[in-house]
Amino acid sequence: MNNIIGYIIIGIGVLFNLFGCIGLLRMPDVYCRLQAATKCVTLGICFVLIGVVVIVGFNPLGVKALICMVFILVTSPTGAHALARGAYKSGVKLWKKSVCDKYKDKESK
Amino acid sequence: MKRFTLFFISYIIWILLVLPLDLQTLILGFFVALIVALLFGKEFVENYKRLWHIDRLFWFLVYIPVFTYYLILANLDVMYRVLHPDLPIHPGIVKVKTKLKSRSGRSVLCNSITLTPGTLSVDIEGEYIYIHWLNVKSDDVDLASKEIVEKFEKYLMKVFG
């Protein structure tokens, strides 16, 4: 029974990862792509790891999976933030239909 | 004392990572945690005593389900935008203001913002955070702050003070 629930949760996780990848292809510029990539992939990986915990139970392997989850939740947004900032500093333009850009004011000061 | 706190935390993480315990890994972990504590003790949180406040830990536990709710909401939101044939996005970078004072509080806030619906923190400068927003509703500082920051801020204020 645990196996079936675990596999379903892993399946949901893989589905989220798939949507993240589709987003990565469809979005127009770097920043929007980062949005799709970080959110969907983070939750997708979390679901996969939760599925692993459900299947193996609370033994050493399960605890490792939980710790990996915490680390991914902490590092993934930090990495996205660093990429976005780096992209902006090195002059990657926003999409031409973007509504506003408050960051430019600060940079030009 | 600051170093000891860091040593304690890293030792616990090490133990959880190597879980089928034996003496060798315990001794090795002791030295690894010692090195980590000596190297990075200075950069550890400014006010380590706060780590042990029970009410802060309690509010942090309250914060986790709130955060999980918004994380799942964020994914459904991005999923909708990605799969919609017209790609309904109005991206832009807005500026918001935070009331949080401590550095660790601000970084947790930035990470939470990145993982919630359509927002990605780009840079932080003093009490202003620059955020890339997938669906800009308002480019005014106060309105955008209310929309993005407030839902986390009220919990994080209690955790990080």
CSV table of C-alpha atoms in Angstrom, one decimal, chain B residues 67-134:
chain,number,residue,atom,x,y,z
B,67,PHE,CA,4.6,28.7,3.3
B,68,THR,CA,3.7,25.3,2.0
B,69,TYR,CA,0.3,26.6,1.0
B,70,TYR,CA,1.7,29.4,-1.0
B,71,LEU,CA,4.3,27.2,-2.5
B,72,ILE,CA,1.7,24.9,-4.0
B,73,LEU,CA,-0.4,27.9,-5.0
B,74,ALA,CA,2.6,29.2,-6.8
B,75,ASN,CA,3.1,26.0,-8.8
B,76,LEU,CA,-0.6,25.9,-9.9
B,77,ASP,CA,-0.3,29.5,-10.9
B,78,VAL,CA,2.8,29.0,-13.0
B,79,MET,CA,1.4,25.8,-14.4
B,80,TYR,CA,-1.7,27.7,-15.5
B,81,ARG,CA,0.3,30.5,-17.2
B,82,VAL,CA,2.7,28.0,-18.9
B,83,LEU,CA,-0.1,25.8,-20.3
B,84,HIS,CA,-2.4,28.7,-21.4
B,85,PRO,CA,-2.1,29.1,-25.2
B,86,ASP,CA,-1.8,32.9,-25.0
B,87,LEU,CA,0.8,33.0,-22.3
B,88,PRO,CA,-1.0,35.5,-20.0
B,89,ILE,CA,2.0,37.3,-18.4
B,90,HIS,CA,2.8,41.0,-17.8
B,91,PRO,CA,6.3,40.8,-16.3
B,92,GLY,CA,8.2,43.7,-14.8
B,93,ILE,CA,10.5,44.6,-11.9
B,94,VAL,CA,8.9,46.3,-8.9
B,95,LYS,CA,10.3,47.7,-5.7
B,96,VAL,CA,8.9,46.7,-2.3
B,97,LYS,CA,9.7,47.7,1.2
B,98,THR,CA,10.2,45.4,4.2
B,99,LYS,CA,9.9,46.1,7.9
B,100,LEU,CA,12.3,43.3,8.9
B,101,LYS,CA,15.5,44.4,10.4
B,102,SER,CA,17.8,41.4,10.8
B,103,ARG,CA,19.8,40.0,8.0
B,104,SER,CA,18.7,36.4,8.4
B,105,GLY,CA,15.1,37.5,8.5
B,106,ARG,CA,15.5,39.4,5.2
B,107,SER,CA,17.1,36.5,3.5
B,108,VAL,CA,14.4,34.1,4.6
B,109,LEU,CA,11.8,36.6,3.3
B,110,CYS,CA,13.6,36.8,-0.1
B,111,ASN,CA,13.7,33.1,-0.4
B,112,SER,CA,10.0,32.8,0.5
B,113,ILE,CA,9.2,35.5,-2.1
B,114,THR,CA,11.1,33.6,-4.8
B,115,LEU,CA,9.1,30.5,-4.1
B,116,THR,CA,5.7,32.1,-4.2
B,117,PRO,CA,3.3,33.0,-7.0
B,118,GLY,CA,5.0,34.8,-9.9
B,119,THR,CA,7.6,36.6,-7.9
B,120,LEU,CA,11.4,36.4,-7.9
B,121,SER,CA,13.7,38.5,-5.8
B,122,VAL,CA,16.4,40.1,-7.9
B,123,ASP,CA,18.3,42.4,-5.5
B,124,ILE,CA,18.1,43.8,-2.0
B,125,GLU,CA,19.3,47.2,-0.9
B,126,GLY,CA,18.7,48.3,2.6
B,127,GLU,CA,15.0,47.8,3.3
B,128,TYR,CA,14.0,47.8,-0.3
B,129,ILE,CA,13.8,44.5,-2.3
B,130,TYR,CA,13.7,44.5,-6.1
B,131,ILE,CA,11.3,41.8,-7.3
B,132,HIS,CA,10.6,40.4,-10.8
B,133,TRP,CA,6.9,39.9,-10.9
B,134,LEU,CA,5.3,37.7,-13.5
